[in-house]
PDB file of C-alpha atoms in Angstrom:
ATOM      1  CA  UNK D   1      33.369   0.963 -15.154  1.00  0.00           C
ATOM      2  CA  UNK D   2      35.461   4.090 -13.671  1.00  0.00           C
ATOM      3  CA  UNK D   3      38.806   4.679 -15.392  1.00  0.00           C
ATOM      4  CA  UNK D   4      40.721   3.431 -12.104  1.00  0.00           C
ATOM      5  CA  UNK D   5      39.517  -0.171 -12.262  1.00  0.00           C
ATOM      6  CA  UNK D   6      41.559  -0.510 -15.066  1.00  0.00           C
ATOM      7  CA  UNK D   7      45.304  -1.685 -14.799  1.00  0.00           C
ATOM      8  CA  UNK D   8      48.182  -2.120 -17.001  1.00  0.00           C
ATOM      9  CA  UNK D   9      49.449  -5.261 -18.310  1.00  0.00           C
ATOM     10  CA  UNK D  10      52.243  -6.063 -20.321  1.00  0.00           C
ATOM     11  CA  UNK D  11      51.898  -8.630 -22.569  1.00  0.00           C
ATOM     12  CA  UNK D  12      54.819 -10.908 -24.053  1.00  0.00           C
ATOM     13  CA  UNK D  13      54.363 -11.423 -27.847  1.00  0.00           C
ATOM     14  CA  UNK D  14      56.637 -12.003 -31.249  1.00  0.00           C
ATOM     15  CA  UNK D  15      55.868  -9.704 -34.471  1.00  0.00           C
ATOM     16  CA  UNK D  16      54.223 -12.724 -36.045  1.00  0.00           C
ATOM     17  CA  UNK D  17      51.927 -12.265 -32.611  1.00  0.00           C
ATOM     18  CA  UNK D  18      51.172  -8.169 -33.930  1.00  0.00           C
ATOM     19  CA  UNK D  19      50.211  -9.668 -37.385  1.00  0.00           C
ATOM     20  CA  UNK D  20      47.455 -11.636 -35.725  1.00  0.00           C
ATOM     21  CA  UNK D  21      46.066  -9.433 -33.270  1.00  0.00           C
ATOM     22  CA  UNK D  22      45.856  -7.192 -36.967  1.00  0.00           C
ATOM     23  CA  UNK D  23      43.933  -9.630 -38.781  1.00  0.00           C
ATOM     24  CA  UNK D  24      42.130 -10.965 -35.858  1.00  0.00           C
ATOM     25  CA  UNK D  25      41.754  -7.810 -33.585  1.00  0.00           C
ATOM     26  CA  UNK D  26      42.439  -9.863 -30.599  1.00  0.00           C
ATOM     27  CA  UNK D  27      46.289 -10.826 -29.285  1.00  0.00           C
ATOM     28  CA  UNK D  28      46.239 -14.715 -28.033  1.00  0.00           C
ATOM     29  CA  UNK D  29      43.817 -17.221 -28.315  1.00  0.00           C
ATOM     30  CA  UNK D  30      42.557 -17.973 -25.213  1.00  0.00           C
ATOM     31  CA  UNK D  31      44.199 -17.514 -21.798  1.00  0.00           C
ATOM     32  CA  UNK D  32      46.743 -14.929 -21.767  1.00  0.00           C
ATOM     33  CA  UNK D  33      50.193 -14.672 -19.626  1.00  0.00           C
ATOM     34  CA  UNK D  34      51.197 -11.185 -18.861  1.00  0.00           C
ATOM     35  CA  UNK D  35      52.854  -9.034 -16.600  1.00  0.00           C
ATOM     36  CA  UNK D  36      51.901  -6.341 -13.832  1.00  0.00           C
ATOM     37  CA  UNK D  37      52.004  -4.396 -10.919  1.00  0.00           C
ATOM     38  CA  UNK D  38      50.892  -7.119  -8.566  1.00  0.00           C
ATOM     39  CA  UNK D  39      51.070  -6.908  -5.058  1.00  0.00           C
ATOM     40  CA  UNK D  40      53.698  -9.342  -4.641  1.00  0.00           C
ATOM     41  CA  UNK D  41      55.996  -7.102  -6.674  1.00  0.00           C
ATOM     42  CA  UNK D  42      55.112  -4.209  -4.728  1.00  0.00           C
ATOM     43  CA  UNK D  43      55.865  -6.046  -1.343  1.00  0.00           C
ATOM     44  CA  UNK D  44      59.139  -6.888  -2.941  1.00  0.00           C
ATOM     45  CA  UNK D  45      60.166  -3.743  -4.145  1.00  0.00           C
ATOM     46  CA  UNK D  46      58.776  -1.278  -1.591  1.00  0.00           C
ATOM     47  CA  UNK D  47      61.023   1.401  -2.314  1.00  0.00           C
ATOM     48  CA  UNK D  48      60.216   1.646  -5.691  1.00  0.00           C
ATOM     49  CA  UNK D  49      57.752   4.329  -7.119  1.00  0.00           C
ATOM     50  CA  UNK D  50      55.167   3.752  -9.063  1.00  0.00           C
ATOM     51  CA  UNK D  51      56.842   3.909 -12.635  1.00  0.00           C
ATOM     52  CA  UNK D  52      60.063   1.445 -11.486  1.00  0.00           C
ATOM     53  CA  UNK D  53      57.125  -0.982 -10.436  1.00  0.00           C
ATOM     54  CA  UNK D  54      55.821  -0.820 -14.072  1.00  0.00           C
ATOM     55  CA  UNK D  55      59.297  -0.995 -15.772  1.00  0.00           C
ATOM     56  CA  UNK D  56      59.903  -3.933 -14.004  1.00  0.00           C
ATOM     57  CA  UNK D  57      57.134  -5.789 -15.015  1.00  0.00           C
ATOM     58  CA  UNK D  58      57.377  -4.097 -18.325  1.00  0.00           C
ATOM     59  CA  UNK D  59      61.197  -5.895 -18.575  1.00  0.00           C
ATOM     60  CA  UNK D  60      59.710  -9.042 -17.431  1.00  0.00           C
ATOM     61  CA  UNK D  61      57.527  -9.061 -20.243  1.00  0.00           C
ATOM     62  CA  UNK D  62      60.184  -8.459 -23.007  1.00  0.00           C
ATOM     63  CA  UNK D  63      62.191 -11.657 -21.479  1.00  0.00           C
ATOM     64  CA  UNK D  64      58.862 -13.612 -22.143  1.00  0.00           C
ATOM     65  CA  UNK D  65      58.828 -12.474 -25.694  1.00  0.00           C
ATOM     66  CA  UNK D  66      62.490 -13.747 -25.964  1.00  0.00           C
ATOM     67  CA  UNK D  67      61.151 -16.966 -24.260  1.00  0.00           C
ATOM     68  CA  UNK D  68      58.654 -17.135 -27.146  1.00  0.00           C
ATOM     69  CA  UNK D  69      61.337 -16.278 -29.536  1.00  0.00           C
ATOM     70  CA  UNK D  70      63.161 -19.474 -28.788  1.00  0.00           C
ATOM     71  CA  UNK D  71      59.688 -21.316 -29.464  1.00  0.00           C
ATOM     72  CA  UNK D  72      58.914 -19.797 -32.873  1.00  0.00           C
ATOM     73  CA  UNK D  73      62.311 -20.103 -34.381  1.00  0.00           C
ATOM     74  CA  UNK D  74      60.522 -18.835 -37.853  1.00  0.00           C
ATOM     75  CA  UNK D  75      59.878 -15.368 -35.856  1.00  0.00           C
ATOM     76  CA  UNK D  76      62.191 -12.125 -36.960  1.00  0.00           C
ATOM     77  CA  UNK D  77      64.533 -11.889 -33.960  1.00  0.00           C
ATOM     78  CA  UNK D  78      62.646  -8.686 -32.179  1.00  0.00           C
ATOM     79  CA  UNK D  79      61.292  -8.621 -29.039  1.00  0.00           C
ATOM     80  CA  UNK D  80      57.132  -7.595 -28.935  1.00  0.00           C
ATOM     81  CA  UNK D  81      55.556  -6.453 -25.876  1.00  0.00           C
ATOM     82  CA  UNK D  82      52.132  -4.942 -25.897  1.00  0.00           C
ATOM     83  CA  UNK D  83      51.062  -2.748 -23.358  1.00  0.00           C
ATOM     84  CA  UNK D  84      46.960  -3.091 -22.715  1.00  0.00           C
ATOM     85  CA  UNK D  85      44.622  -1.898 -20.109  1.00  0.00           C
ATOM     86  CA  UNK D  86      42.236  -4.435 -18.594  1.00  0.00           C
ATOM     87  CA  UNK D  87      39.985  -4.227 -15.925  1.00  0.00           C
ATOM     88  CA  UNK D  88      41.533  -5.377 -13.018  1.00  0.00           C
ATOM     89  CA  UNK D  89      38.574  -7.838 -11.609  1.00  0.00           C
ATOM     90  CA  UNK D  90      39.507 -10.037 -14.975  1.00  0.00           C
ATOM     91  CA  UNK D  91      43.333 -10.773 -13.791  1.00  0.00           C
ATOM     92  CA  UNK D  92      44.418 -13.912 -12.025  1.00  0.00           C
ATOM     93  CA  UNK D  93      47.784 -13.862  -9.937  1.00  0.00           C
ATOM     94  CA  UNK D  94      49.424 -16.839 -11.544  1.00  0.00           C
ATOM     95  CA  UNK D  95      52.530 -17.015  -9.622  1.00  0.00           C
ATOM     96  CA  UNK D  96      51.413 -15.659  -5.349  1.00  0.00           C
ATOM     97  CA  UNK D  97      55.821 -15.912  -4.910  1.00  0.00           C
ATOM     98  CA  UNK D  98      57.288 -12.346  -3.319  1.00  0.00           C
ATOM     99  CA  UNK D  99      58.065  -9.879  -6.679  1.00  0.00           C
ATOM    100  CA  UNK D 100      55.992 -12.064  -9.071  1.00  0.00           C
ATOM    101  CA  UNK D 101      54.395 -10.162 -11.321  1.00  0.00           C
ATOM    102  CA  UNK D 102      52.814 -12.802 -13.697  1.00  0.00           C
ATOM    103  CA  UNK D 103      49.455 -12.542 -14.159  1.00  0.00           C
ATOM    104  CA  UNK D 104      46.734 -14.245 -16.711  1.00  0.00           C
ATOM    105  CA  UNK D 105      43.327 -13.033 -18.470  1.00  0.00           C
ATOM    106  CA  UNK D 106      41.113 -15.425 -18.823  1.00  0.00           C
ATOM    107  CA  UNK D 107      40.744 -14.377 -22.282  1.00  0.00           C
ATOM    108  CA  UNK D 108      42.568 -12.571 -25.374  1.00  0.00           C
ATOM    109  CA  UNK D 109      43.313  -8.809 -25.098  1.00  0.00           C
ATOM    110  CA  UNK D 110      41.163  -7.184 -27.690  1.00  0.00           C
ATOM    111  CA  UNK D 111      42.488  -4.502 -30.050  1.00  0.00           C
ATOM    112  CA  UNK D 112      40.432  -1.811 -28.282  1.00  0.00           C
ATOM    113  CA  UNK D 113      42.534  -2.349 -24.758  1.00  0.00           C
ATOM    114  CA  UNK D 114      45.759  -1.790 -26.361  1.00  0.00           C
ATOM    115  CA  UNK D 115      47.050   0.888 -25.127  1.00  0.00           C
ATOM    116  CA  UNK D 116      50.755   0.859 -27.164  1.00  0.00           C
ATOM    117  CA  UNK D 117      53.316  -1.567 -28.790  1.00  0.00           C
ATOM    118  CA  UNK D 118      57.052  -1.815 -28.094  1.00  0.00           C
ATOM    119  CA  UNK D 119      59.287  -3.528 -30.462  1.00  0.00           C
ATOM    120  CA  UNK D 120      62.775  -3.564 -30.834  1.00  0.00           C
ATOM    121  CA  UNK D 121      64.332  -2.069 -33.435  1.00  0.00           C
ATOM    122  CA  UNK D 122      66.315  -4.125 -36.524  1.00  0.00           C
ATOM    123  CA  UNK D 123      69.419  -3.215 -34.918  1.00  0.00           C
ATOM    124  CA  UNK D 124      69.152  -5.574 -31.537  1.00  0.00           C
ATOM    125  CA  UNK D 125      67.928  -8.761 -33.720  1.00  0.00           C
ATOM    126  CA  UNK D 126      71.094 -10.373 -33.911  1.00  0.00           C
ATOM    127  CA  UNK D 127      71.396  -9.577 -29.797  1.00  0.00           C
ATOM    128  CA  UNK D 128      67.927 -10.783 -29.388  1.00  0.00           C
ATOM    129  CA  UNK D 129      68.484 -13.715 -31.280  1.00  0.00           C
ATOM    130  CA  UNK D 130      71.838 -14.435 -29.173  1.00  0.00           C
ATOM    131  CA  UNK D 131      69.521 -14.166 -25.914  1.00  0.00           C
ATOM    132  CA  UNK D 132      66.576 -16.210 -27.437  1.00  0.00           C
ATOM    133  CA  UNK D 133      68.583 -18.911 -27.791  1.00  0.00           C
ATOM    134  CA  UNK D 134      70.169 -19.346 -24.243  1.00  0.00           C
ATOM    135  CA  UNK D 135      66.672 -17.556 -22.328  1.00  0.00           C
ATOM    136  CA  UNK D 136      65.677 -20.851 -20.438  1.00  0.00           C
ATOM    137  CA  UNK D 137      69.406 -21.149 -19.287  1.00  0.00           C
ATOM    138  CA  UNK D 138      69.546 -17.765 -17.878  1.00  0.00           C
ATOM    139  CA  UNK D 139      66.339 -18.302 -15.546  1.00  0.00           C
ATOM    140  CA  UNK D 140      68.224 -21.597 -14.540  1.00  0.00           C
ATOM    141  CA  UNK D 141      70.717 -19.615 -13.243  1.00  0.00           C
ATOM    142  CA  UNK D 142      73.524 -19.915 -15.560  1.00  0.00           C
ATOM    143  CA  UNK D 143      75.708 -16.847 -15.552  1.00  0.00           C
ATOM    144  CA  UNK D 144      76.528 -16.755 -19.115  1.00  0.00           C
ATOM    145  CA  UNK D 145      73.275 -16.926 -20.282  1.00  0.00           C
ATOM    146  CA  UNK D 146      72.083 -14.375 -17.956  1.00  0.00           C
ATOM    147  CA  UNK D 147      74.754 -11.927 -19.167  1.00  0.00           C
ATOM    148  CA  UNK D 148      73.788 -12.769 -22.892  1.00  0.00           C
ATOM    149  CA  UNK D 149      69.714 -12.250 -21.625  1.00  0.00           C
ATOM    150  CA  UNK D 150      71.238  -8.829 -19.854  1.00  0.00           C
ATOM    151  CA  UNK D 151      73.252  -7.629 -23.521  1.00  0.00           C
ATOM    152  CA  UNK D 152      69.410  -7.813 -24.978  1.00  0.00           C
ATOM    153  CA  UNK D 153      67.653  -5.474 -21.971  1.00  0.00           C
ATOM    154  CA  UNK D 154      70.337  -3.365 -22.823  1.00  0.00           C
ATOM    155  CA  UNK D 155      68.475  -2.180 -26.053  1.00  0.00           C
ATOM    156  CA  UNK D 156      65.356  -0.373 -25.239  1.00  0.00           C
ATOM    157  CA  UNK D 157      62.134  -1.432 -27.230  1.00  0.00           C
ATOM    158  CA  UNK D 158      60.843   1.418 -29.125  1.00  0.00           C
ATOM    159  CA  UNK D 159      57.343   2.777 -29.052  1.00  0.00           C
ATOM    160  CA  UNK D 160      54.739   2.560 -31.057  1.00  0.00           C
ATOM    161  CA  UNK D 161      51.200   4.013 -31.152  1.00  0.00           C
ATOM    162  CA  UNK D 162      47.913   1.445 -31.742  1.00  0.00           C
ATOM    163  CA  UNK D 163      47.646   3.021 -35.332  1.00  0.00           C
ATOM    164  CA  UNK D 164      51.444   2.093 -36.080  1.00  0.00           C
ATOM    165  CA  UNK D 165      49.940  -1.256 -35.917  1.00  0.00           C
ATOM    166  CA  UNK D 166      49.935  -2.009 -39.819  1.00  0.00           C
ATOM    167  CA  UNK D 167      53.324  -0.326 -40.441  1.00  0.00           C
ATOM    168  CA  UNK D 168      55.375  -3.191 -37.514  1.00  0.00           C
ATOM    169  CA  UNK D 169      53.752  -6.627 -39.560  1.00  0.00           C
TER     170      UNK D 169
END
């Protein structure tokens, strides 16, 4: 397979998420929901290069892991997202609405397609927690919510190389 079948996916997960793809060297179980550069985004954001098209779908992927964060209450408060590379031919638009950029593998992402790992760092928890909480109410629409989901984005997740794995769980 040449190196440009390959695409970039971003992939919503929780640090209790990173401990499993360590132990099991694969990140979900079966399907898996991430985000890309889908054509639908593209169409929606036409002026945007390239690397905006990624950051958005890399953002949209960090408010999954908060949506997952309200689910696993248990979780440390930090948003996960893991950045993989897939072959494209596997991914299934899951959402065909202008600027979607959901997409799903019809299996888990092994170990050896992660590409890097983003975390946030201790200091946005409580933040992250604060946003967890009120996530579903901010893609209802509710202002407040949205502006507690928007005082989250405004911590950057950090970066962290495939090797780091053992040193974030």
């Amino acid at each position: 397979m040449a190196i440009t079948d390959l695409v970039r996916v971003y992939v919503p997960a929780t640090v209790p998420l990173l401990a499993a793809l360590r132990s099991t060297g694969q990140l979900g179980e079966s399907a898996v929901v991430a985000h890309a550069v889908t054509p639908g985004l593209r169409e929606w954001y036409a002026e945007g290069d390239e690397e905006e098209l990624e950051y958005v779908a890399f953002t949209r992927a960090a408010q999954g892991a908060l949506q997952l964060l309200r689910h696993d209450p248990a979780a440390p408060r930090r948003r996960v997202v893991v950045s993989a590379d897939v072959p494209g031919s596997t991914l299934v638009r899951e959402d065909t609405e202008l600027g979607s950029s959901t997409v799903r593998l019809p299996a888990p992402i092994a170990l050896k397609d992660v590409a890097s790992i983003h975390v946030d760092g201790t200091d946005a928890a409580e933040v992250v927690a604060a946003a967890a909480d009120v996530v579903e109410e901010a893609l209802a629409g509710d202002p407040d919510a949205q502006f507690t989901v928007d005082s989250a984005e405004d911590h950057e997740l950090e970066w962290y190389a495939v090797s780091e794995l053992d040193e974030l769980t």
